[in-house]
XYZ file of C-alpha atoms in Angstrom:
350
model
C -5.601 -31.302 4.574
C -6.537 -27.805 3.362
C -3.758 -26.206 1.315
C -2.564 -22.753 2.337
C -3.825 -19.844 0.259
C -1.905 -19.260 -2.966
C -0.992 -15.650 -2.207
C 0.317 -16.487 1.265
C 2.457 -19.275 -0.148
C 4.094 -16.893 -2.614
C 4.607 -14.164 -0.009
C 6.329 -16.674 2.263
C 8.858 -17.487 -0.419
C 7.351 -20.374 -2.361
C 7.454 -20.611 -6.145
C 3.810 -21.414 -6.829
C 2.241 -23.333 -9.707
C 0.932 -20.017 -11.051
C 1.494 -16.533 -9.703
C -1.241 -15.109 -7.501
C -2.637 -11.755 -8.589
C -4.100 -8.733 -6.858
C -3.934 -5.097 -7.977
C -3.255 -1.876 -6.136
C -6.426 0.262 -6.077
C -8.402 -2.737 -7.326
C -11.398 -1.393 -5.391
C -12.212 2.064 -6.630
C -13.208 4.613 -9.189
C -12.907 2.513 -12.356
C -15.777 0.249 -11.206
C -19.349 1.499 -11.716
C -20.544 -0.348 -8.611
C -18.019 1.587 -6.530
C -19.663 4.884 -7.458
C -23.066 3.531 -6.428
C -21.705 2.528 -3.023
C -19.842 5.798 -2.530
C -22.981 7.780 -3.305
C -24.976 5.655 -0.877
C -22.372 6.303 1.831
C -22.555 10.062 1.265
C -18.977 10.707 0.135
C -15.398 9.476 0.467
C -14.961 10.273 4.159
C -18.193 8.504 5.069
C -17.284 5.581 2.805
C -13.940 5.049 4.552
C -15.477 5.282 8.026
C -18.490 3.029 7.377
C -17.644 -0.677 7.790
C -20.801 -1.652 5.877
C -19.763 0.338 2.821
C -16.006 -0.290 3.104
C -16.604 -4.054 3.221
C -18.821 -3.844 0.147
C -16.239 -1.865 -1.820
C -13.453 -4.269 -0.814
C -15.524 -7.219 -2.047
C -16.551 -5.712 -5.401
C -13.383 -6.584 -7.393
C -13.267 -10.033 -5.784
C -16.774 -10.782 -7.039
C -15.998 -9.421 -10.512
C -12.566 -10.868 -11.172
C -11.816 -13.672 -8.708
C -8.533 -12.104 -7.569
C -6.321 -13.969 -5.126
C -6.009 -11.105 -2.662
C -8.369 -8.485 -1.264
C -6.824 -5.293 0.088
C -8.682 -3.503 2.833
C -10.527 -0.437 1.528
C -9.350 2.581 3.519
C -7.293 5.694 2.733
C -3.727 6.560 3.733
C -4.548 9.910 5.405
C -6.925 8.250 7.900
C -3.932 7.596 10.135
C -3.064 11.303 10.103
C -6.646 12.115 11.060
C -6.471 9.592 13.909
C -3.453 11.505 15.248
C -5.337 14.804 15.374
C -5.592 16.508 11.988
C -8.940 17.140 10.330
C -9.405 15.109 7.149
C -11.686 16.305 4.380
C -12.175 15.515 0.709
C -12.462 18.404 -1.733
C -14.031 17.606 -5.090
C -11.322 17.566 -7.735
C -8.481 17.912 -5.201
C -8.584 14.728 -3.157
C -7.877 14.581 0.576
C -6.895 17.649 2.588
C -5.509 17.721 6.145
C -5.704 20.705 8.464
C -4.002 22.313 10.145
C -0.843 21.355 8.231
C 2.121 20.331 10.377
C 4.949 22.733 9.546
C 7.280 22.771 12.579
C 8.181 20.915 15.768
C 5.743 23.032 17.769
C 2.893 21.928 15.497
C 3.656 18.297 16.322
C 3.267 18.947 20.047
C 0.299 21.269 19.595
C -1.859 19.211 17.229
C -0.843 15.546 17.290
C -1.254 12.721 19.788
C -1.492 8.933 19.586
C -3.621 8.788 22.726
C -6.866 8.060 20.846
C -5.300 6.288 17.887
C -7.171 2.985 18.125
C -10.437 4.672 19.087
C -10.280 6.867 15.996
C -9.345 3.949 13.749
C -12.036 1.626 15.143
C -14.123 1.646 11.908
C -11.146 0.272 9.975
C -10.629 -2.527 12.480
C -14.311 -3.426 12.267
C -14.040 -3.542 8.470
C -11.142 -6.003 8.787
C -13.105 -8.194 11.208
C -16.096 -8.346 8.882
C -13.961 -9.129 5.835
C -12.516 -12.194 7.548
C -16.056 -13.588 7.474
C -17.211 -12.235 4.101
C -14.258 -13.109 1.857
C -14.094 -16.407 -0.060
C -12.004 -19.026 1.701
C -9.200 -18.952 -0.881
C -8.734 -15.154 -0.905
C -6.044 -13.546 1.276
C -6.970 -10.409 3.226
C -4.270 -7.725 2.971
C -4.109 -4.912 5.492
C -2.017 -1.836 4.866
C -0.701 1.526 5.914
C 1.319 4.304 4.403
C 4.958 4.336 5.456
C 5.914 7.213 7.786
C 7.558 9.422 5.136
C 4.576 9.115 2.807
C 2.028 9.882 5.519
C 4.184 12.833 6.592
C 3.948 14.280 3.069
C 0.177 14.522 3.474
C 0.434 15.944 6.982
C 2.967 18.656 6.150
C 1.715 19.666 2.718
C -1.901 19.460 3.863
C -3.051 17.794 0.657
C -2.619 14.704 -1.506
C 0.727 14.012 -3.127
C -0.322 14.638 -6.722
C -1.500 18.162 -5.927
C 1.854 19.474 -4.653
C 5.554 19.544 -5.540
C 6.360 18.646 -1.896
C 8.607 21.690 -1.532
C 7.408 22.410 2.013
C 8.161 19.001 3.485
C 11.456 18.653 1.618
C 12.681 22.036 2.845
C 11.839 21.096 6.442
C 13.155 17.509 6.353
C 16.348 18.366 4.488
C 17.265 21.672 6.184
C 16.291 20.848 9.786
C 16.145 17.059 10.087
C 16.385 17.003 13.883
C 13.160 18.987 14.283
C 11.474 16.790 11.648
C 12.541 13.534 13.323
C 9.814 13.571 16.018
C 7.122 13.460 13.330
C 8.698 10.371 11.760
C 9.120 8.796 15.208
C 5.452 9.380 16.054
C 4.370 7.954 12.714
C 6.653 4.930 13.010
C 5.154 3.911 16.350
C 1.636 4.681 15.102
C 2.069 2.547 11.973
C 3.338 -0.339 14.104
C 0.279 -0.058 16.352
C -2.091 0.335 13.388
C -0.825 -2.705 11.490
C -0.507 -4.779 14.648
C -4.194 -4.165 15.378
C -5.197 -4.955 11.782
C -3.391 -8.288 12.107
C -5.092 -8.978 15.424
C -8.438 -8.334 13.705
C -7.691 -10.797 10.897
C -5.401 -9.322 8.246
C -3.321 -12.190 6.847
C -0.632 -10.051 5.207
C 0.147 -6.329 5.268
C 1.638 -3.857 2.815
C 3.541 -0.651 3.517
C 3.068 1.944 0.778
C 6.019 4.313 0.377
C 4.416 6.235 -2.459
C 6.863 9.167 -2.328
C 10.192 7.388 -1.856
C 11.481 9.083 -5.002
C 11.512 12.549 -3.430
C 14.619 12.109 -1.296
C 18.382 12.193 -1.925
C 20.305 9.173 -0.666
C 21.232 10.161 2.930
C 17.691 11.322 3.624
C 16.187 8.318 1.857
C 18.041 6.139 4.319
C 16.890 8.220 7.305
C 13.268 8.816 6.342
C 12.406 5.727 4.237
C 14.716 2.838 5.102
C 15.174 3.277 8.843
C 11.476 3.721 9.787
C 10.301 0.837 7.564
C 13.081 -1.410 8.890
C 11.908 -0.609 12.426
C 8.263 -1.292 11.554
C 9.176 -4.574 9.888
C 11.243 -5.710 12.857
C 8.508 -4.837 15.353
C 5.770 -6.603 13.418
C 7.939 -9.659 12.805
C 8.612 -9.899 16.540
C 4.872 -9.886 17.261
C 3.573 -11.781 14.208
C 6.405 -13.840 12.693
C 4.079 -15.775 10.375
C 2.332 -12.756 8.823
C 4.029 -11.686 5.547
C 4.910 -8.051 5.034
C 5.168 -6.374 1.617
C 7.196 -3.157 1.315
C 6.709 -0.939 -1.744
C 9.231 1.937 -2.159
C 7.828 3.482 -5.325
C 10.281 5.435 -7.498
C 13.288 4.582 -5.314
C 15.377 3.967 -8.442
C 18.928 2.817 -7.702
C 18.149 3.122 -3.991
C 16.057 -0.036 -4.293
C 19.382 -1.858 -3.740
C 19.923 -0.366 -0.288
C 16.247 -0.738 0.578
C 16.267 -4.463 -0.243
C 19.459 -4.957 1.762
C 18.225 -3.190 4.897
C 14.455 -3.795 5.018
C 13.652 -7.382 5.985
C 10.252 -7.501 4.288
C 9.035 -10.853 2.964
C 8.128 -9.293 -0.390
C 9.350 -6.206 -2.232
C 6.885 -4.345 -4.419
C 8.397 -3.171 -7.711
C 7.430 -0.033 -9.558
C 7.308 0.018 -13.343
C 10.951 1.084 -13.732
C 12.586 -1.832 -11.893
C 14.270 -4.347 -14.234
C 12.889 -7.797 -13.554
C 16.219 -9.460 -14.296
C 17.774 -7.488 -11.438
C 14.856 -8.283 -9.108
C 15.018 -11.987 -9.950
C 18.741 -12.095 -9.218
C 18.873 -9.753 -6.221
C 15.574 -10.500 -4.420
C 14.258 -13.854 -5.606
C 17.832 -15.143 -5.537
C 17.667 -14.769 -1.763
C 14.390 -16.688 -1.615
C 12.266 -13.557 -1.174
C 9.133 -12.701 -3.098
C 8.785 -9.900 -5.633
C 5.530 -8.171 -6.545
C 4.743 -6.099 -9.617
C 5.190 -4.431 -11.978
C 2.893 -3.915 -14.985
C 2.563 -0.297 -16.107
C -0.999 0.777 -15.200
C -1.367 2.615 -18.508
C -1.087 -0.691 -20.346
C -4.070 -1.839 -18.332
C -5.935 1.215 -19.629
C -4.823 0.456 -23.195
C -5.701 -3.253 -23.114
C -5.538 -5.458 -26.192
C -2.347 -6.938 -27.686
C -0.033 -4.501 -25.884
C -1.395 -5.534 -22.498
C -1.239 -9.234 -23.337
C 2.337 -9.009 -24.640
C 3.687 -7.129 -21.631
C 1.863 -9.432 -19.235
C 3.467 -12.405 -20.959
C 6.909 -10.798 -20.743
C 6.542 -10.174 -17.011
C 5.307 -13.704 -16.396
C 8.263 -15.185 -18.262
C 10.748 -12.955 -16.468
C 9.452 -13.235 -12.908
C 8.004 -16.711 -12.378
C 11.332 -18.436 -11.804
C 10.934 -17.668 -8.099
C 8.299 -16.482 -5.634
C 6.206 -13.859 -7.428
C 2.943 -11.971 -7.040
C 1.541 -10.317 -10.161
C 0.538 -6.707 -9.593
C 0.906 -3.255 -11.101
C 3.758 -0.803 -10.692
C 1.250 1.632 -9.147
C -2.534 1.819 -8.672
C -5.269 1.218 -11.243
C -6.155 4.490 -13.044
C -9.764 5.593 -12.845
C -10.014 5.455 -16.678
C -9.344 1.692 -16.767
C -12.065 -0.358 -18.528
C -13.117 -3.174 -16.174
C -13.001 -5.651 -19.084
C -9.270 -5.049 -19.367
C -8.821 -6.052 -15.735
C -10.815 -9.204 -16.374
C -8.615 -10.078 -19.349
C -5.451 -9.525 -17.330
C -6.630 -11.685 -14.433
C -7.651 -14.478 -16.824
C -4.257 -14.417 -18.556
C -2.305 -14.520 -15.286
C -4.459 -17.231 -13.742
C -4.133 -19.383 -16.856
C -0.331 -19.173 -16.786
C 1.651 -22.322 -16.151
C 5.314 -21.537 -16.469
């Protein structure tokens, strides 16, 4: 009898003999082979929309490090582009979306889910090919941005790090009823997007709420908790055996409400979340936690990295646990540091 993949066992609530490990942004700019592939594709937009190149980039960290999970290589704003905005990548600025969505009339004028799957077809083909190309013991993770996070791109017209998000916050907080249709459209689109990824072979999926920390409590509940709870419920109804990871980065004390109301199989932890709380509150209910090494320690490497990795392993392996970062790998990360981290985690027997 073939044993189920290690990562899937942990995500489904099993305390495994060692924690599985994968890393957010594990395929990307810190790897020299990534830059070769991106140049061959002709740029970021072409890379994301070329299954040949996207498959290659997804496989690169698996070949190098023997990670337990491979996350589909795509980019969060591709869903916004599939709904009708024009996506471009400006050197030094990251993704831009035009025209920006700034009012209810813009939603009706510029956005439609009518061609959603047609526009996202290259991503689905990448998933199908990865099911064949990945090693048999590696779990394929699909993903999408959560509705609030995708909306930040769509309204601001640029990537999160390049803006203070004043435009979207003023709209969402001052006129929530006119903003609601955008979240509703995104919620249904994310359900359809992840459902199709699962149909094509994704074995688990993650929802990235990268900008959860922008919202005060009542709006956090409306724009972060309620849409993700709806997405989780819909996907669980269709695919009850496919684990879902929800990652509300920078939610702070609102993690408590998020955990209570979002029925995800695994909760991703940012670097600020105390592991003792997560072990008691999340693992204590038989749910998996994922995280939460500070990415800058991965850049630093050496004794500091080893010591913090050991602390996390000791604190989190009493229940179902997936080792990961508290955010994505920085582009300045030496690949050797990633190799050392993976070796330490995979050698752990707690």
